[in-house]
Short mmCIF file of C-alpha atoms and ligand atoms in Angstrom, two decimals:
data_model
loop_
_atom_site.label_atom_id
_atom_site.label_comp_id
_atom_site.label_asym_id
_atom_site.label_seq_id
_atom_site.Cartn_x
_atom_site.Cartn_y
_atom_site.Cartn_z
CA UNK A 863 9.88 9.03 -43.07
CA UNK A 864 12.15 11.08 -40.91
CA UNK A 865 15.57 11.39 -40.77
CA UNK A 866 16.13 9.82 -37.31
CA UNK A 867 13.90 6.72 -38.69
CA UNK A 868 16.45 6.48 -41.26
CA UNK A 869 19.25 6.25 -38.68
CA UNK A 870 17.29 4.02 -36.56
CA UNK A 871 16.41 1.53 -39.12
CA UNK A 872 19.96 1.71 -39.92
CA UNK A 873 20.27 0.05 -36.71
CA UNK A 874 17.43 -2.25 -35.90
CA UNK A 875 16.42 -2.52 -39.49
CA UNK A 876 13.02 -1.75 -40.60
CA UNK A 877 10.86 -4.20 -38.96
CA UNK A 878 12.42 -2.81 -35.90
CA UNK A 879 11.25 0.84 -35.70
CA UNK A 880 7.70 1.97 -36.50
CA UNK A 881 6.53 5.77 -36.16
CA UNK A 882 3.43 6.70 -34.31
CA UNK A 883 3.16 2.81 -33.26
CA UNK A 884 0.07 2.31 -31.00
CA UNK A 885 1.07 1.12 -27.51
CA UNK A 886 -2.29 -0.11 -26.09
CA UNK A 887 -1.58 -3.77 -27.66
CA UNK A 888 1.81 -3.85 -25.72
CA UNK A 889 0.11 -3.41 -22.52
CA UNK A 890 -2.38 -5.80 -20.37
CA UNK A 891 -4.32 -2.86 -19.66
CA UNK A 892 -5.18 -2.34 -23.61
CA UNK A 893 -5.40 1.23 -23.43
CA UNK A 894 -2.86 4.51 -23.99
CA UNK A 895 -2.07 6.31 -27.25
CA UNK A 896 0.83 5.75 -29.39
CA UNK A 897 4.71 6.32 -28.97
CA UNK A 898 6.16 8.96 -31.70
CA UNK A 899 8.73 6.08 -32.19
CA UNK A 900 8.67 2.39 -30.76
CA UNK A 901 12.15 0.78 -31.36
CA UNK A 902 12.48 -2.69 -30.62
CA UNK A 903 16.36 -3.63 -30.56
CA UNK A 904 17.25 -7.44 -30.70
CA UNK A 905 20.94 -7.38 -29.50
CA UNK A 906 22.82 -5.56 -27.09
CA UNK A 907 24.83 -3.83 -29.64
CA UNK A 908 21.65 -2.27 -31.32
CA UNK A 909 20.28 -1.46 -28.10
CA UNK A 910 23.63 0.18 -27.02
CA UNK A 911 23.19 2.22 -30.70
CA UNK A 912 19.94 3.43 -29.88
CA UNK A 913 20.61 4.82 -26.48
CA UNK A 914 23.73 6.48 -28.32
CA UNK A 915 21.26 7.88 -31.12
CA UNK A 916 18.06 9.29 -28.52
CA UNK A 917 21.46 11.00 -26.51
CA UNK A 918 22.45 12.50 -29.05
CA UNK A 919 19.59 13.35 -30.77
CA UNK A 920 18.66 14.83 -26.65
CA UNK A 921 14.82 12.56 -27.53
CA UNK A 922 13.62 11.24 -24.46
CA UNK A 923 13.57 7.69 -23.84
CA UNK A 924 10.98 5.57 -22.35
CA UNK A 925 11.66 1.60 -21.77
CA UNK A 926 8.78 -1.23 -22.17
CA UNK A 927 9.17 -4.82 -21.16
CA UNK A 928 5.79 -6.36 -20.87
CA UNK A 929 3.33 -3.77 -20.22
CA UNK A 930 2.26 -5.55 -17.39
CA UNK A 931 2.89 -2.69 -14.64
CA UNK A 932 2.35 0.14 -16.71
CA UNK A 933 -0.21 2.79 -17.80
CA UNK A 934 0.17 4.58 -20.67
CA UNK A 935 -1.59 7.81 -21.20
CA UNK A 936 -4.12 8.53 -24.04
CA UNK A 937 -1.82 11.22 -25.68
CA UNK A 938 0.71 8.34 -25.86
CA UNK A 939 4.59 9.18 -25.18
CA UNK A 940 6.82 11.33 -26.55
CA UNK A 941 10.34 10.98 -28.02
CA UNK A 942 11.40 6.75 -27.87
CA UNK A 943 9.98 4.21 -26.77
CA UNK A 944 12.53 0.97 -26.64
CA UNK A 945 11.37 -2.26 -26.03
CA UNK A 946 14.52 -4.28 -25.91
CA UNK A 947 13.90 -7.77 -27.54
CA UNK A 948 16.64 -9.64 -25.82
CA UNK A 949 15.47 -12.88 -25.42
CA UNK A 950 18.86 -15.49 -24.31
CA UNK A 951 19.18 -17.56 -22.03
CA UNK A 952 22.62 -18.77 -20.94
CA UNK A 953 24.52 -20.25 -17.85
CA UNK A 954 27.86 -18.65 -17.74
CA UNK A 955 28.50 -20.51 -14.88
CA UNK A 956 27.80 -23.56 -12.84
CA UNK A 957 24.83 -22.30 -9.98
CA UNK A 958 24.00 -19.03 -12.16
CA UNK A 959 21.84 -18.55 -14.88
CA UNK A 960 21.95 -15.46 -16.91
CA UNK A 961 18.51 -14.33 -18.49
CA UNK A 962 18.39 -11.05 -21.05
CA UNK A 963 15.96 -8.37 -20.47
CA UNK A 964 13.18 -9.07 -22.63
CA UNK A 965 12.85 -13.08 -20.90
CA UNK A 966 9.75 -13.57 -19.93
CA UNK A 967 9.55 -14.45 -16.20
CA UNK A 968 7.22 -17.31 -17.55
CA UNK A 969 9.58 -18.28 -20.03
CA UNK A 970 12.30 -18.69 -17.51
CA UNK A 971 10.31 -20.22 -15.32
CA UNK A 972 9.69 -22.64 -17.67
CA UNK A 973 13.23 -22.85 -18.87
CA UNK A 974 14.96 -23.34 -15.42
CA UNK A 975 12.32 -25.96 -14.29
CA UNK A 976 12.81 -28.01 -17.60
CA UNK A 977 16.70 -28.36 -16.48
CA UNK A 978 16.27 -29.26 -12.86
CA UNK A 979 17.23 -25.74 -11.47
CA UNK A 980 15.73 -24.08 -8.61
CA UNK A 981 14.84 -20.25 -7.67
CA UNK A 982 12.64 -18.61 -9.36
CA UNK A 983 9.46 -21.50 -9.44
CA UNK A 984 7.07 -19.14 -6.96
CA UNK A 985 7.37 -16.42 -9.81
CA UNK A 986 5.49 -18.37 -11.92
CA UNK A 987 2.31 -16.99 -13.17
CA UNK A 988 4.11 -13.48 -13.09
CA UNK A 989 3.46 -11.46 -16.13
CA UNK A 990 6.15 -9.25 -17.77
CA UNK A 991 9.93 -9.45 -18.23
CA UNK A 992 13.44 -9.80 -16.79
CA UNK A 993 13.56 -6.09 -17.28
CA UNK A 994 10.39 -4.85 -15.97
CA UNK A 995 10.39 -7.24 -12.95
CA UNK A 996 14.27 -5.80 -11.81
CA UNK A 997 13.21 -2.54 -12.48
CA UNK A 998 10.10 -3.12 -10.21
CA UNK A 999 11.90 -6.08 -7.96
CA UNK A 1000 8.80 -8.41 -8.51
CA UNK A 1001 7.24 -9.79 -5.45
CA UNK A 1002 5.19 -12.84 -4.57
CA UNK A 1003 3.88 -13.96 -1.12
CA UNK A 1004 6.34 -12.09 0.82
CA UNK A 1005 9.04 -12.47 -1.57
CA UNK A 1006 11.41 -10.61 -3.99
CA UNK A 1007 13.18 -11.63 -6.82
CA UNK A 1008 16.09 -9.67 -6.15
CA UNK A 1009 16.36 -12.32 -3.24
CA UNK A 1010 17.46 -14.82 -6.40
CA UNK A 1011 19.38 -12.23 -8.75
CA UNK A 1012 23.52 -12.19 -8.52
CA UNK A 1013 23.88 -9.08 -10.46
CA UNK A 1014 22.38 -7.18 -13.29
CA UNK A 1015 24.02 -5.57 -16.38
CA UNK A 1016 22.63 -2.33 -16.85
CA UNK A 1017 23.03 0.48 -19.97
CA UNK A 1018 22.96 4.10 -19.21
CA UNK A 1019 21.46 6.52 -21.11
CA UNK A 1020 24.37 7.40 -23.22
CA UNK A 1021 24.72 3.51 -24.17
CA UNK A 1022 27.32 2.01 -21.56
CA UNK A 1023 27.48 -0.96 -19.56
CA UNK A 1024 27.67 -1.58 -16.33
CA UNK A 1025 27.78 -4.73 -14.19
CA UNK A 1026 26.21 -4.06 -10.96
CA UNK A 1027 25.72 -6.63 -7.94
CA UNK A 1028 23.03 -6.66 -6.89
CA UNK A 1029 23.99 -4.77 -3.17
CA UNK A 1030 23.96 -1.54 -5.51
CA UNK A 1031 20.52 -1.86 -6.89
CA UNK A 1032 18.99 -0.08 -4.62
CA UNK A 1033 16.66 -2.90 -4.40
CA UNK A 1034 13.39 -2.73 -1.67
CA UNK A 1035 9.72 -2.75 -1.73
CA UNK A 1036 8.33 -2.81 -5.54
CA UNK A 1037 11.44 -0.37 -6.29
CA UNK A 1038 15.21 -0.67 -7.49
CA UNK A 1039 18.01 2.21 -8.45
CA UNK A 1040 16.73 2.20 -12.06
CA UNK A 1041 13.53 4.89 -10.75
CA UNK A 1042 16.48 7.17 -10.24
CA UNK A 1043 19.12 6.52 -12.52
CA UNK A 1044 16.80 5.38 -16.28
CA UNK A 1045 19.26 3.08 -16.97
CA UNK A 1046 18.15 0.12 -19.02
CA UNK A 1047 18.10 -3.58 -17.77
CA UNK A 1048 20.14 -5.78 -20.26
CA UNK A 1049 20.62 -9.01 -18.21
CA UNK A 1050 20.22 -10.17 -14.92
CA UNK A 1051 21.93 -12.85 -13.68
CA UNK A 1052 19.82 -15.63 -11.42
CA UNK A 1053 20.96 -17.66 -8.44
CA UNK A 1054 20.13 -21.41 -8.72
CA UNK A 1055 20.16 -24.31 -6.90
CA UNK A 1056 19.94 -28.26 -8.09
CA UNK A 1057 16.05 -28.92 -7.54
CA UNK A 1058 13.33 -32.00 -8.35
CA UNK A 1059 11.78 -30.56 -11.13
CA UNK A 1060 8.53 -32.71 -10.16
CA UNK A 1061 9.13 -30.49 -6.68
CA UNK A 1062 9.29 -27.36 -8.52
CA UNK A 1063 6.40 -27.94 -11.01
CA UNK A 1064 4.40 -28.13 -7.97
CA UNK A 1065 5.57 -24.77 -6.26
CA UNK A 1066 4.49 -23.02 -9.83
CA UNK A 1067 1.29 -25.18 -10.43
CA UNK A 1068 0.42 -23.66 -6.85
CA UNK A 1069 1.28 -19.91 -7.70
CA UNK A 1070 -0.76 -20.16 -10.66
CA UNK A 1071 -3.59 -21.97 -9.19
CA UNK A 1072 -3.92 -19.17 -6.19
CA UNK A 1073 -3.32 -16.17 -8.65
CA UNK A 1074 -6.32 -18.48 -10.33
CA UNK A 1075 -8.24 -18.04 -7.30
CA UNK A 1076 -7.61 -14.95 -6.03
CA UNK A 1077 -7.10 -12.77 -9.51
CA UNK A 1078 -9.36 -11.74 -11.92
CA UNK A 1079 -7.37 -12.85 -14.89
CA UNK A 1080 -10.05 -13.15 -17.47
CA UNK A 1081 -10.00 -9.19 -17.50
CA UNK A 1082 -7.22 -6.46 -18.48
CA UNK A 1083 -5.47 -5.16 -15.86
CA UNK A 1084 -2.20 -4.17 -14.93
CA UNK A 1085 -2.14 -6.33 -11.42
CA UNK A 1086 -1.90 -4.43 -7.97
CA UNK A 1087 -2.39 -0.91 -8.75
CA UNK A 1088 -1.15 0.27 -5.60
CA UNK A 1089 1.02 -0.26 -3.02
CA UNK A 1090 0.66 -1.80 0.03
CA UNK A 1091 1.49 -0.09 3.26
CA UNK A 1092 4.79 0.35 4.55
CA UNK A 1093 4.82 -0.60 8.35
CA UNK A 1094 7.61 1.68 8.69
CA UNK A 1095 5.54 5.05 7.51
CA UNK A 1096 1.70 4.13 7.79
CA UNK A 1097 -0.56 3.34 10.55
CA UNK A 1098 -3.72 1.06 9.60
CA UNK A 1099 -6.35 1.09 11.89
CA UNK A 1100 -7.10 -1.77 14.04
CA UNK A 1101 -8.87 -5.04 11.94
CA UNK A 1102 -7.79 -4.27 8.88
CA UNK A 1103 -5.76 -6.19 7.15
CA UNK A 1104 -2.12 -4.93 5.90
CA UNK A 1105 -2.90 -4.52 2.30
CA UNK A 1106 -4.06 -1.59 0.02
CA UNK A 1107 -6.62 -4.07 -1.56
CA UNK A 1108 -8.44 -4.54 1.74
CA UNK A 1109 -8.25 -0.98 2.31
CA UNK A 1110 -9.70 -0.08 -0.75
CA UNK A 1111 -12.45 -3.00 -0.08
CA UNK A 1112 -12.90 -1.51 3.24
CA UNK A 1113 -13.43 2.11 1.66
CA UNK A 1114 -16.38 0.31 -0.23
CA UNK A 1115 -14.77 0.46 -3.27
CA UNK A 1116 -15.31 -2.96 -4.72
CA UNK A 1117 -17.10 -3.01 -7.85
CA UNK A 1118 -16.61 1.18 -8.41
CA UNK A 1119 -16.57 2.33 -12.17
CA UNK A 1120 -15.10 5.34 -13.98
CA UNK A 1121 -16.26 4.76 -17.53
CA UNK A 1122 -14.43 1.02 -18.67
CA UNK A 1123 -12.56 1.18 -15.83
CA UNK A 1124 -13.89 -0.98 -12.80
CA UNK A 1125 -12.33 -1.49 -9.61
CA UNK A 1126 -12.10 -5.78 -9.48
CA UNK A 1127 -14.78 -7.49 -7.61
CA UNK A 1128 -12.30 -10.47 -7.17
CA UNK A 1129 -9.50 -8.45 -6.33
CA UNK A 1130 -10.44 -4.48 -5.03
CA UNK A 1131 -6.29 -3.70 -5.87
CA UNK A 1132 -6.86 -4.91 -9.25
CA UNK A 1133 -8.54 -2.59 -11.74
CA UNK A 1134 -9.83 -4.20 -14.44
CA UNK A 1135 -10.36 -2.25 -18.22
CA UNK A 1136 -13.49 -3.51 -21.07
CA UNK A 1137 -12.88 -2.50 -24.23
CA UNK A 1138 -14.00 1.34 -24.09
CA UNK A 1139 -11.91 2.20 -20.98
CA UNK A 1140 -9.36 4.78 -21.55
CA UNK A 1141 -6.26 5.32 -19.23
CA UNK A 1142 -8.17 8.55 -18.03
CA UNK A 1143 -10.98 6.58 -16.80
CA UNK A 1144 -8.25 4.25 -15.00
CA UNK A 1145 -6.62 6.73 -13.85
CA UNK A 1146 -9.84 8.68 -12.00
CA UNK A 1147 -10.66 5.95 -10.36
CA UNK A 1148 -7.57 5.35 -9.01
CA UNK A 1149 -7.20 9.13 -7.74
CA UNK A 1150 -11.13 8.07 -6.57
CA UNK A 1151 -10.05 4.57 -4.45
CA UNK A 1152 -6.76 7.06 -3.21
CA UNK A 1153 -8.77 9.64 -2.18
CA UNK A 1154 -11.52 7.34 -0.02
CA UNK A 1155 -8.43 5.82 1.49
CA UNK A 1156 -7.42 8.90 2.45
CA UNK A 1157 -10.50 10.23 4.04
CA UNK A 1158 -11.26 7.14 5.58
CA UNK A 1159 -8.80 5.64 6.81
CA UNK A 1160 -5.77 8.47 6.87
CA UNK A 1161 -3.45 6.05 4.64
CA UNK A 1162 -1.67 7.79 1.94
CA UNK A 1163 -1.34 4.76 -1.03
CA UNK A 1164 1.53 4.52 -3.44
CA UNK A 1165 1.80 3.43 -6.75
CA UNK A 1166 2.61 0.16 -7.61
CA UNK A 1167 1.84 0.85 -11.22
CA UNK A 1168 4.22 3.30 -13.67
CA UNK A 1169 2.37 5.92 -15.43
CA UNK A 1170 4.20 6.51 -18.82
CA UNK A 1171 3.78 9.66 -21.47
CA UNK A 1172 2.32 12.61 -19.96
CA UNK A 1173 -0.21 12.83 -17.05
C1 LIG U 1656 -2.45 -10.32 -13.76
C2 LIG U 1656 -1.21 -9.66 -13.21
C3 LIG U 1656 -0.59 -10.17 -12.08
C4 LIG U 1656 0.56 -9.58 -11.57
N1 LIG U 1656 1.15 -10.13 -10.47
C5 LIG U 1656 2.29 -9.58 -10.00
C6 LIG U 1656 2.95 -10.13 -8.86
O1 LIG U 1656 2.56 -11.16 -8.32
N2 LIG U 1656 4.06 -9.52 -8.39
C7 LIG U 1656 4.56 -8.39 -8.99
O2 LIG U 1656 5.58 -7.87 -8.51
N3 LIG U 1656 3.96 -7.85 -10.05
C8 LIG U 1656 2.86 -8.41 -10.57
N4 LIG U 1656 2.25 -7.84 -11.67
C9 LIG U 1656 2.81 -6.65 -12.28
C10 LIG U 1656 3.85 -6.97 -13.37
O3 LIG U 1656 3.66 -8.26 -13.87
C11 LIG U 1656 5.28 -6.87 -12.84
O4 LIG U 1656 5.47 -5.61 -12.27
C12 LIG U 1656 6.30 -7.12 -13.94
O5 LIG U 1656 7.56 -7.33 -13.35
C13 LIG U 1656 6.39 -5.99 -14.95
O6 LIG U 1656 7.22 -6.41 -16.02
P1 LIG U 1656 7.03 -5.86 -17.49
O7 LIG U 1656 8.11 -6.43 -18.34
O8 LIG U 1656 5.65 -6.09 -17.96
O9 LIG U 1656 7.30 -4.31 -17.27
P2 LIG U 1656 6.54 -3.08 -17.94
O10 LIG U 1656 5.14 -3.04 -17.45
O11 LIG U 1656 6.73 -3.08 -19.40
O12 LIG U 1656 7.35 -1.88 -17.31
C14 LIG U 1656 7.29 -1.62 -15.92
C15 LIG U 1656 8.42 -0.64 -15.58
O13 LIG U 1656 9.67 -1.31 -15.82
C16 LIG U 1656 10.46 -0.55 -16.71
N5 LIG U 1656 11.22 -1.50 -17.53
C17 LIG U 1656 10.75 -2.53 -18.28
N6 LIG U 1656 11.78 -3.16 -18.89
C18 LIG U 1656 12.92 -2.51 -18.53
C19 LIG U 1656 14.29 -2.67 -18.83
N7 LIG U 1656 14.74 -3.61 -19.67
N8 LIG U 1656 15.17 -1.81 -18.28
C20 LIG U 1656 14.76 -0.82 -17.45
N9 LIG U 1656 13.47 -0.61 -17.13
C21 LIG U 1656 12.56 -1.45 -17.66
C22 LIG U 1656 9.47 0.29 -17.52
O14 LIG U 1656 10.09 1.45 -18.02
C23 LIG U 1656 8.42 0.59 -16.48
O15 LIG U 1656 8.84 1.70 -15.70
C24 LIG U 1656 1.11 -8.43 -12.21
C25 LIG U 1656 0.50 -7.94 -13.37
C26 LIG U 1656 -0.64 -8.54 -13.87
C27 LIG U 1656 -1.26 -8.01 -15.15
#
């Protein structure tokens, strides 16, 4: 055991830090190598600690919610990896719910439905956390989520809070401030409304049953892999539709394999691991599906997904 394990389990005790802990079972791909420490703080105070410790210690610090919108290389990552297990719910006040980091969206769903409160019901169905779907501003049908939030209670990387409305998130398309600044969801706080919870059931029942439809959610994957195109930069040709999964249908992609990896038959933005895939064979075919794009159609698409560890 090393000494900063030592320090570390002095903090989130020793279920809470593992060495060389295998990531692939923390992401819905299935695949990457392992972190050279996974900490997994369950208050705010330990999680404040750690970010204090990796400072000072100058080890880099990589955050995990869900794994649901990440891929993590085969070499794994180096330095931390935190995966904050904050899991409250509260109302601090009437018409605002506050939800910690590691809530699932599901969870919340769930939670603000049982009590008659209305917002976030279209999310359900979306995998992942409170952190991960700030730090990514989770969309659905047109929608973000930092439509609903208030404002969001963020750590730096030396371990101090801030309380930031959500006008200074930087929030847009699939993106928030936190790609710039690393800080480290620790709450958001959700707008609600008084709603029929018979109403609301049926708004979620609906966003599951077309992510049903339209998904291939049998399989591992990590969602949209991609982008899709910003009408303000990109020109699609005519016919097309305004998505990166039609483009990459439309590039005859559909159905393409780079060893376990396959581009979704169901969904061509979706790619979808078996059991032997590695992130490199992900990872090819997205460069593969970019590339055709490219060539084809003279669209440049964007990540939607986070690459984590080295690539
Ligand atoms: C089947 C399927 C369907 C999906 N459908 C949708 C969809 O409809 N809409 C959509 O937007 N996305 C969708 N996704 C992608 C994913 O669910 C969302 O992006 C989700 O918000 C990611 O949350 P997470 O907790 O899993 O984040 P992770 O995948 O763990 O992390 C994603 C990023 O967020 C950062 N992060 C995580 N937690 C924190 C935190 N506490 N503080 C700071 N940074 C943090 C990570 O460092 C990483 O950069 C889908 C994924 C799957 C597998």
């Amino acid at each position: 055991m090393t000494a900063l394990t030592g320090q570390l389990q002095a903090i989130v005790g020793p279920e809470g830090v593992r060495e060389h802990a295998p990531l692939a079972t923390l992401t819905t791909f299935g695949v990457g190598g392992p972190a050279d420490w996974l900490v997994e703080p369950r208050s705010v105070a330990a999680l404040e600690a750690v970010l204090r410790l990796a400072a000072s210690s100058e080890l880099p610090v990589t955050v995990l919610g869900g794994g649901s919108n990440v891929l993590v290389a085969d070499t794994g990552v180096r330095g931390m990896v935190v995966r904050p297990r904050l899991t409250g719910i509260s109302e601090p006040m009437s018409g605002r719910v506050r939800a910690e980091a590691g809530v699932t969206i599901n969870g919340l769903v769930r939670w603000l439905i049982g009590r008659g409160l209305a917002g976030l019901e279209l999310w359900a169905g979306t995998p992942g956390t409170v952190g991960g779907a700030i730090h990514g501003n989770a969309h659905y049908a047109g929608r973000n989520i930092s439509e609903h939030i208030v404002e969001v209670g963020l750590l730096s990387s030396r371990g101090v809070l801030a309380i930031v409305p959500a006008a200074e998130m930087g929030f847009g398309y699939d993106t928030s401030r936190l790609f710039d600044t690393s800080e480290v969801v620790v709450w958001a706080d959700v707008r609600v409304a008084g709603g029929e919870p018979d109403a609301m059931r049926a708004v979620a029942r609906a966003s599951l049953a077309h992510r049903k439809r339209t998904q291939p959610l049998h399989l591992p994957s990590a969602g949209c892999v991609f982008q899709n195109p910003d009408p303000t930069r990109d020109r699609i040709p005519m016919g097309i539709p305004w998505s990166a999964g039609a483009l990459v249908d439309r590039a005859g992609l559909k159905g393409a394999s780079s060893g376990g990896a396959t581009i979704s038959t169901t969904h061509a933005n979706f790619i979808v691991a078996d059991k032997t895939a590695m992130a490199t064979d992900i990872r090819r075919l997205i460069e593969q599906a970019r590339d055709a794009v490219r060539r084809q159609f003279g669209v440049e698409l964007r990540d939607e997904i986070v690459y984590l560890g080295e690539w």
